[in-house]
mmCIF file of C-alpha atoms in Angstrom:
data_model
loop_
_atom_site.group_PDB
_atom_site.id
_atom_site.type_symbol
_atom_site.label_atom_id
_atom_site.label_comp_id
_atom_site.label_asym_id
_atom_site.label_seq_id
_atom_site.Cartn_x
_atom_site.Cartn_y
_atom_site.Cartn_z
ATOM 1 C CA MET A 618 72.066 104.125 81.665
ATOM 2 C CA ARG A 619 69.928 101.202 80.512
ATOM 3 C CA SER A 620 72.992 99.168 79.577
ATOM 4 C CA ARG A 621 74.390 99.608 83.104
ATOM 5 C CA ILE A 622 71.296 97.834 84.425
ATOM 6 C CA VAL A 623 70.605 95.330 81.642
ATOM 7 C CA LEU A 624 74.126 93.973 81.204
ATOM 8 C CA PRO A 625 74.657 92.979 84.872
ATOM 9 C CA VAL A 626 71.208 91.346 84.931
ATOM 10 C CA VAL A 627 71.988 89.427 81.751
ATOM 11 C CA GLY A 628 75.318 88.341 83.236
ATOM 12 C CA VAL A 629 73.699 87.082 86.451
ATOM 13 C CA VAL A 630 70.918 85.266 84.618
ATOM 14 C CA GLY A 631 73.426 83.663 82.254
ATOM 15 C CA PHE A 632 75.599 82.522 85.160
ATOM 16 C CA VAL A 633 72.624 81.024 87.010
ATOM 17 C CA LEU A 634 71.419 79.158 83.906
ATOM 18 C CA LEU A 635 74.918 77.833 83.233
ATOM 19 C CA TRP A 636 75.277 76.747 86.856
ATOM 20 C CA GLN A 637 71.909 75.000 86.697
ATOM 21 C CA PHE A 638 72.993 73.127 83.558
ATOM 22 C CA VAL A 639 76.403 72.136 84.935
ATOM 23 C CA GLY A 640 74.759 71.055 88.178
ATOM 24 C CA SER A 641 72.510 68.680 86.305
ATOM 25 C CA ILE A 642 75.650 66.926 85.005
ATOM 26 C CA TRP A 643 77.684 66.906 88.255
ATOM 27 C CA PRO A 644 75.038 67.333 90.985
ATOM 28 C CA HIS A 645 77.174 66.056 93.853
ATOM 29 C CA THR A 646 80.071 68.471 93.317
ATOM 30 C CA THR A 647 78.588 71.668 91.859
ATOM 31 C CA SER A 648 74.995 71.569 93.185
ATOM 32 C CA GLN A 649 72.388 73.794 91.476
ATOM 33 C CA PRO A 650 70.892 77.232 92.194
ATOM 34 C CA THR A 651 67.478 75.680 92.850
ATOM 35 C CA ARG A 652 68.934 73.243 95.385
ATOM 36 C CA VAL A 653 70.912 76.000 97.086
ATOM 37 C CA ALA A 654 67.780 78.162 97.276
ATOM 38 C CA ASP A 655 65.840 75.273 98.850
ATOM 39 C CA GLU A 656 68.681 74.751 101.334
ATOM 40 C CA LEU A 657 68.614 78.438 102.274
ATOM 41 C CA VAL A 658 64.870 78.363 102.895
ATOM 42 C CA ASP A 659 65.158 75.231 105.042
ATOM 43 C CA ALA A 660 68.169 76.569 106.949
ATOM 44 C CA PHE A 661 66.491 79.859 107.864
ATOM 45 C CA ARG A 662 63.178 78.160 108.667
ATOM 46 C CA ASP A 663 64.229 75.043 110.542
ATOM 47 C CA ASP A 664 67.876 75.499 111.556
ATOM 48 C CA ASP A 665 69.802 78.212 113.391
ATOM 49 C CA LEU A 666 71.283 79.895 110.310
ATOM 50 C CA LEU A 667 69.670 83.238 111.114
ATOM 51 C CA ARG A 668 71.146 83.219 114.635
ATOM 52 C CA LEU A 669 74.551 82.214 113.281
ATOM 53 C CA MET A 670 74.403 84.961 110.674
ATOM 54 C CA LEU A 671 73.536 87.533 113.348
ATOM 55 C CA ASN A 672 76.415 86.294 115.523
ATOM 56 C CA THR A 673 78.902 86.689 112.678
ATOM 57 C CA THR A 674 77.489 90.022 111.526
ATOM 58 C CA SER A 675 77.515 91.565 115.012
ATOM 59 C CA VAL A 676 81.158 90.563 115.555
ATOM 60 C CA LEU A 677 82.031 91.830 112.084
ATOM 61 C CA LEU A 678 80.356 95.232 112.528
ATOM 62 C CA ILE A 679 81.720 95.923 116.017
ATOM 63 C CA GLY A 680 85.220 94.804 115.075
ATOM 64 C CA PHE A 681 85.089 96.766 111.826
ATOM 65 C CA VAL A 682 84.000 100.002 113.531
ATOM 66 C CA VAL A 683 86.882 99.677 115.992
ATOM 67 C CA SER A 684 89.196 98.915 113.043
ATOM 68 C CA VAL A 685 88.158 102.137 111.306
ATOM 69 C CA VAL A 686 88.789 104.209 114.435
ATOM 70 C CA VAL A 687 92.173 102.588 115.079
ATOM 71 C CA GLY A 688 93.182 102.704 111.422
ATOM 72 C CA VAL A 689 92.289 106.377 111.036
ATOM 73 C CA LEU A 690 94.054 107.476 114.226
ATOM 74 C CA VAL A 691 97.215 105.493 113.420
ATOM 75 C CA GLY A 692 97.121 106.628 109.781
ATOM 76 C CA LEU A 693 96.777 110.291 110.756
ATOM 77 C CA ALA A 694 99.673 110.013 113.193
ATOM 78 C CA MET A 695 101.887 108.191 110.675
ATOM 79 C CA GLY A 696 101.036 110.619 107.899
ATOM 80 C CA GLU A 697 101.650 113.719 109.962
ATOM 81 C CA PHE A 698 104.668 112.664 112.039
ATOM 82 C CA ARG A 699 107.603 111.075 110.266
ATOM 83 C CA TRP A 700 109.019 109.497 113.421
ATOM 84 C CA VAL A 701 105.734 107.634 113.997
ATOM 85 C CA ARG A 702 105.768 106.349 110.416
ATOM 86 C CA VAL A 703 109.394 105.202 110.663
ATOM 87 C CA MET A 704 108.657 103.427 113.938
ATOM 88 C CA LEU A 705 105.435 101.638 112.945
ATOM 89 C CA GLU A 706 105.585 101.108 109.188
ATOM 90 C CA PRO A 707 107.803 97.960 109.195
ATOM 91 C CA TYR A 708 105.504 96.203 111.671
ATOM 92 C CA LEU A 709 102.298 97.175 109.883
ATOM 93 C CA THR A 710 103.756 96.132 106.539
ATOM 94 C CA ALA A 711 104.728 92.772 108.021
ATOM 95 C CA LEU A 712 101.243 92.359 109.542
ATOM 96 C CA TYR A 713 99.636 93.177 106.195
ATOM 97 C CA ALA A 714 101.792 90.614 104.374
ATOM 98 C CA THR A 715 101.358 87.857 106.962
ATOM 99 C CA PRO A 716 98.610 85.294 106.198
ATOM 100 C CA ARG A 717 95.855 85.514 108.770
ATOM 101 C CA VAL A 718 96.011 81.814 109.573
ATOM 102 C CA ALA A 719 99.580 82.407 110.755
ATOM 103 C CA TYR A 720 98.707 84.797 113.579
ATOM 104 C CA ILE A 721 95.227 83.548 114.509
ATOM 105 C CA PRO A 722 96.681 80.751 116.732
ATOM 106 C CA LEU A 723 98.656 83.406 118.617
ATOM 107 C CA LEU A 724 95.487 85.436 119.142
ATOM 108 C CA VAL A 725 93.787 82.301 120.491
ATOM 109 C CA ILE A 726 96.564 81.972 123.084
ATOM 110 C CA TRP A 727 96.225 85.621 124.071
ATOM 111 C CA PHE A 728 92.427 86.025 124.047
ATOM 112 C CA GLY A 729 90.913 82.534 124.219
ATOM 113 C CA ILE A 730 88.199 81.429 121.784
ATOM 114 C CA GLY A 731 85.380 83.819 122.681
ATOM 115 C CA ARG A 732 84.197 87.069 121.156
ATOM 116 C CA THR A 733 87.269 88.967 122.328
ATOM 117 C CA PHE A 734 89.412 86.746 120.130
ATOM 118 C CA LEU A 735 87.149 87.379 117.126
ATOM 119 C CA TYR A 736 87.267 91.142 117.685
ATOM 120 C CA ALA A 737 91.056 91.031 117.907
ATOM 121 C CA ALA A 738 91.290 88.990 114.702
ATOM 122 C CA VAL A 739 89.054 91.422 112.809
ATOM 123 C CA ILE A 740 90.917 94.483 114.080
ATOM 124 C CA ALA A 741 94.320 92.997 113.252
ATOM 125 C CA ALA A 742 93.148 92.170 109.728
ATOM 126 C CA ALA A 743 91.126 95.269 108.833
ATOM 127 C CA ALA A 744 92.773 98.185 110.650
ATOM 128 C CA VAL A 745 96.032 97.835 108.739
ATOM 129 C CA ILE A 746 94.110 98.086 105.441
ATOM 130 C CA ILE A 747 92.725 101.458 106.531
ATOM 131 C CA VAL A 748 96.018 102.848 107.816
ATOM 132 C CA PHE A 749 97.810 103.135 104.467
ATOM 133 C CA PRO A 750 95.026 104.943 102.512
ATOM 134 C CA THR A 751 94.706 107.335 105.458
ATOM 135 C CA ILE A 752 98.432 108.107 105.207
ATOM 136 C CA SER A 753 97.966 108.882 101.511
ATOM 137 C CA GLY A 754 95.055 111.179 102.402
ATOM 138 C CA VAL A 755 97.189 113.051 104.925
ATOM 139 C CA HIS A 756 99.983 113.554 102.388
ATOM 140 C CA GLU A 757 97.495 114.801 99.794
ATOM 141 C CA ALA A 758 95.923 117.175 102.316
ATOM 142 C CA ASN A 759 99.315 118.516 103.357
ATOM 143 C CA ARG A 760 100.225 119.227 99.743
ATOM 144 C CA SER A 761 96.955 121.024 99.114
ATOM 145 C CA TYR A 762 96.150 122.809 102.370
ATOM 146 C CA ARG A 763 99.258 123.080 104.570
ATOM 147 C CA GLN A 764 100.298 126.529 103.387
ATOM 148 C CA VAL A 765 96.739 127.841 103.642
ATOM 149 C CA ALA A 766 96.422 126.480 107.173
ATOM 150 C CA ASP A 767 99.732 128.012 108.192
ATOM 151 C CA SER A 768 98.674 131.377 106.811
ATOM 152 C CA LEU A 769 95.515 131.233 108.941
ATOM 153 C CA CYS A 770 97.609 130.425 112.029
ATOM 154 C CA ILE A 771 95.433 127.509 113.158
ATOM 155 C CA ASN A 772 96.858 125.220 115.815
ATOM 156 C CA LYS A 773 97.703 121.527 115.445
ATOM 157 C CA LEU A 774 94.437 120.276 116.956
ATOM 158 C CA GLN A 775 92.355 122.470 114.672
ATOM 159 C CA TYR A 776 94.407 121.366 111.681
ATOM 160 C CA PHE A 777 93.824 117.696 112.521
ATOM 161 C CA ALA A 778 90.082 118.100 113.152
ATOM 162 C CA ARG A 779 89.157 120.618 110.455
ATOM 163 C CA VAL A 780 91.628 119.895 107.666
ATOM 164 C CA LEU A 781 93.363 116.519 107.825
ATOM 165 C CA LEU A 782 90.412 114.389 108.914
ATOM 166 C CA PRO A 783 87.849 115.803 106.410
ATOM 167 C CA ALA A 784 90.392 115.804 103.581
ATOM 168 C CA SER A 785 91.316 112.175 104.292
ATOM 169 C CA THR A 786 87.743 110.879 104.485
ATOM 170 C CA ALA A 787 87.594 109.804 100.833
ATOM 171 C CA PHE A 788 90.807 107.818 101.272
ATOM 172 C CA VAL A 789 89.492 106.302 104.510
ATOM 173 C CA LEU A 790 86.303 105.138 102.778
ATOM 174 C CA THR A 791 88.363 103.516 100.042
ATOM 175 C CA GLY A 792 90.346 101.642 102.662
ATOM 176 C CA ALA A 793 87.159 100.758 104.532
ATOM 177 C CA ARG A 794 85.624 99.121 101.458
ATOM 178 C CA LEU A 795 88.728 96.966 101.136
ATOM 179 C CA GLY A 796 88.957 96.366 104.862
ATOM 180 C CA VAL A 797 85.392 95.115 105.304
ATOM 181 C CA GLN A 798 85.983 92.254 102.871
ATOM 182 C CA ARG A 799 89.189 91.309 104.682
ATOM 183 C CA ALA A 800 87.335 91.560 108.002
ATOM 184 C CA LEU A 801 84.554 89.261 106.783
ATOM 185 C CA THR A 802 86.933 86.582 105.526
ATOM 186 C CA THR A 803 88.896 86.835 108.774
ATOM 187 C CA VAL A 804 85.900 86.331 111.045
ATOM 188 C CA ILE A 805 84.721 83.394 108.913
ATOM 189 C CA VAL A 806 88.178 81.780 109.042
ATOM 190 C CA ALA A 807 88.459 82.416 112.785
ATOM 191 C CA GLU A 808 85.058 80.847 113.483
ATOM 192 C CA PHE A 809 85.989 77.953 111.212
ATOM 193 C CA LEU A 810 89.215 77.275 113.096
ATOM 194 C CA VAL A 811 88.008 77.582 116.696
ATOM 195 C CA GLY A 812 84.388 76.439 116.336
ATOM 196 C CA TYR A 813 82.764 79.661 117.552
ATOM 197 C CA PRO A 814 79.016 79.630 116.699
ATOM 198 C CA GLY A 815 78.715 81.537 113.438
ATOM 199 C CA LEU A 816 78.762 81.161 109.684
ATOM 200 C CA GLY A 817 82.323 79.861 109.737
ATOM 201 C CA ASP A 818 81.454 77.078 112.152
ATOM 202 C CA ALA A 819 78.349 76.223 110.124
ATOM 203 C CA MET A 820 80.476 75.978 106.999
ATOM 204 C CA LYS A 821 82.930 73.678 108.814
ATOM 205 C CA THR A 822 80.071 71.377 109.837
ATOM 206 C CA ALA A 823 78.750 71.288 106.267
ATOM 207 C CA ARG A 824 82.242 70.529 104.991
ATOM 208 C CA VAL A 825 82.657 67.631 107.412
ATOM 209 C CA THR A 826 79.379 66.123 106.227
ATOM 210 C CA THR A 827 80.284 66.886 102.556
ATOM 211 C CA ASP A 828 76.992 68.741 102.146
ATOM 212 C CA VAL A 829 77.755 70.817 99.053
ATOM 213 C CA ASP A 830 74.293 72.430 99.048
ATOM 214 C CA ARG A 831 74.804 73.654 102.616
ATOM 215 C CA VAL A 832 78.325 74.911 101.930
ATOM 216 C CA LEU A 833 77.176 76.940 98.931
ATOM 217 C CA ALA A 834 74.136 78.245 100.799
ATOM 218 C CA ILE A 835 76.342 79.563 103.617
ATOM 219 C CA ALA A 836 78.723 81.026 101.032
ATOM 220 C CA VAL A 837 75.781 82.900 99.494
ATOM 221 C CA VAL A 838 74.867 84.308 102.917
ATOM 222 C CA CYS A 839 78.472 85.459 103.422
ATOM 223 C CA LEU A 840 78.437 87.081 99.987
ATOM 224 C CA VAL A 841 75.204 88.932 100.785
ATOM 225 C CA VAL A 842 76.537 90.198 104.127
ATOM 226 C CA GLY A 843 79.762 91.466 102.545
ATOM 227 C CA ALA A 844 77.962 93.021 99.576
ATOM 228 C CA ALA A 845 75.456 94.781 101.850
ATOM 229 C CA ILE A 846 78.120 96.407 104.029
ATOM 230 C CA THR A 847 80.213 97.338 100.994
ATOM 231 C CA GLY A 848 77.111 98.809 99.353
ATOM 232 C CA VAL A 849 76.435 100.983 102.398
ATOM 233 C CA LEU A 850 80.016 102.283 102.372
ATOM 234 C CA THR A 851 79.808 102.965 98.635
ATOM 235 C CA LEU A 852 76.533 104.855 99.121
ATOM 236 C CA ILE A 853 78.087 106.971 101.875
ATOM 237 C CA ASP A 854 81.025 107.745 99.608
ATOM 238 C CA ARG A 855 78.768 108.779 96.718
ATOM 239 C CA ARG A 856 76.517 110.941 98.877
ATOM 240 C CA ALA A 857 79.321 112.582 100.817
ATOM 241 C CA PHE A 858 81.514 113.285 97.778
ATOM 242 C CA ALA A 859 78.978 113.753 95.005
ATOM 243 C CA TRP A 860 80.585 117.134 94.265
ATOM 244 C CA ARG A 861 83.685 115.379 92.909
ATOM 245 C CA ARG A 862 81.695 113.976 89.973
ATOM 246 C CA ARG A 863 80.076 117.243 88.954
#
């Protein structure tokens, strides 16, 4: 138990010390942790970084929640009905394999450059990640519980609500942890490309001015946002399915 805490701390401390040393040799390209920390303090105190972070986070959370709902519903339908899977799977596979920068311009044409566009970009990127684990959960549930459900003579709606959805939750959470990272990178890229006020736009401004301290500071904020949401999902998974580890 102690090693699980000590080793990550040692790794982080070692990385920070190494970064500080390398930054003293190439300060204009690698920066230093102390300079990045100073930049973060100044940005939150004097600039609008907090407002930009809240803008990005609110879009991310709303779009991600919608992505989970859409991904679960589509995944349940594709897992339970073969004709739905045959009809939708080629398109979802193509969407998953397509780089996001390839379809973001199309979304700009459809939705403009406001929040609606950002929501659409997040949903297109994250929902498809949740669909495929949900399909796997449905197949696993059908193998384990279909005969029992048939013997109890429950109807389709009851089977969906009381069997398929609960049995697929662990798979959905796995997809959600992957999807939230894809959603975060998508909203950052979308803001970067269209100039919507957020962390992506702030990073674009720092890149234009070649401010490496600012770029790394914004990257740290993005990392913290993604890690926090992923941590919440991991905690939900551990609390909800603690019985699996007993």
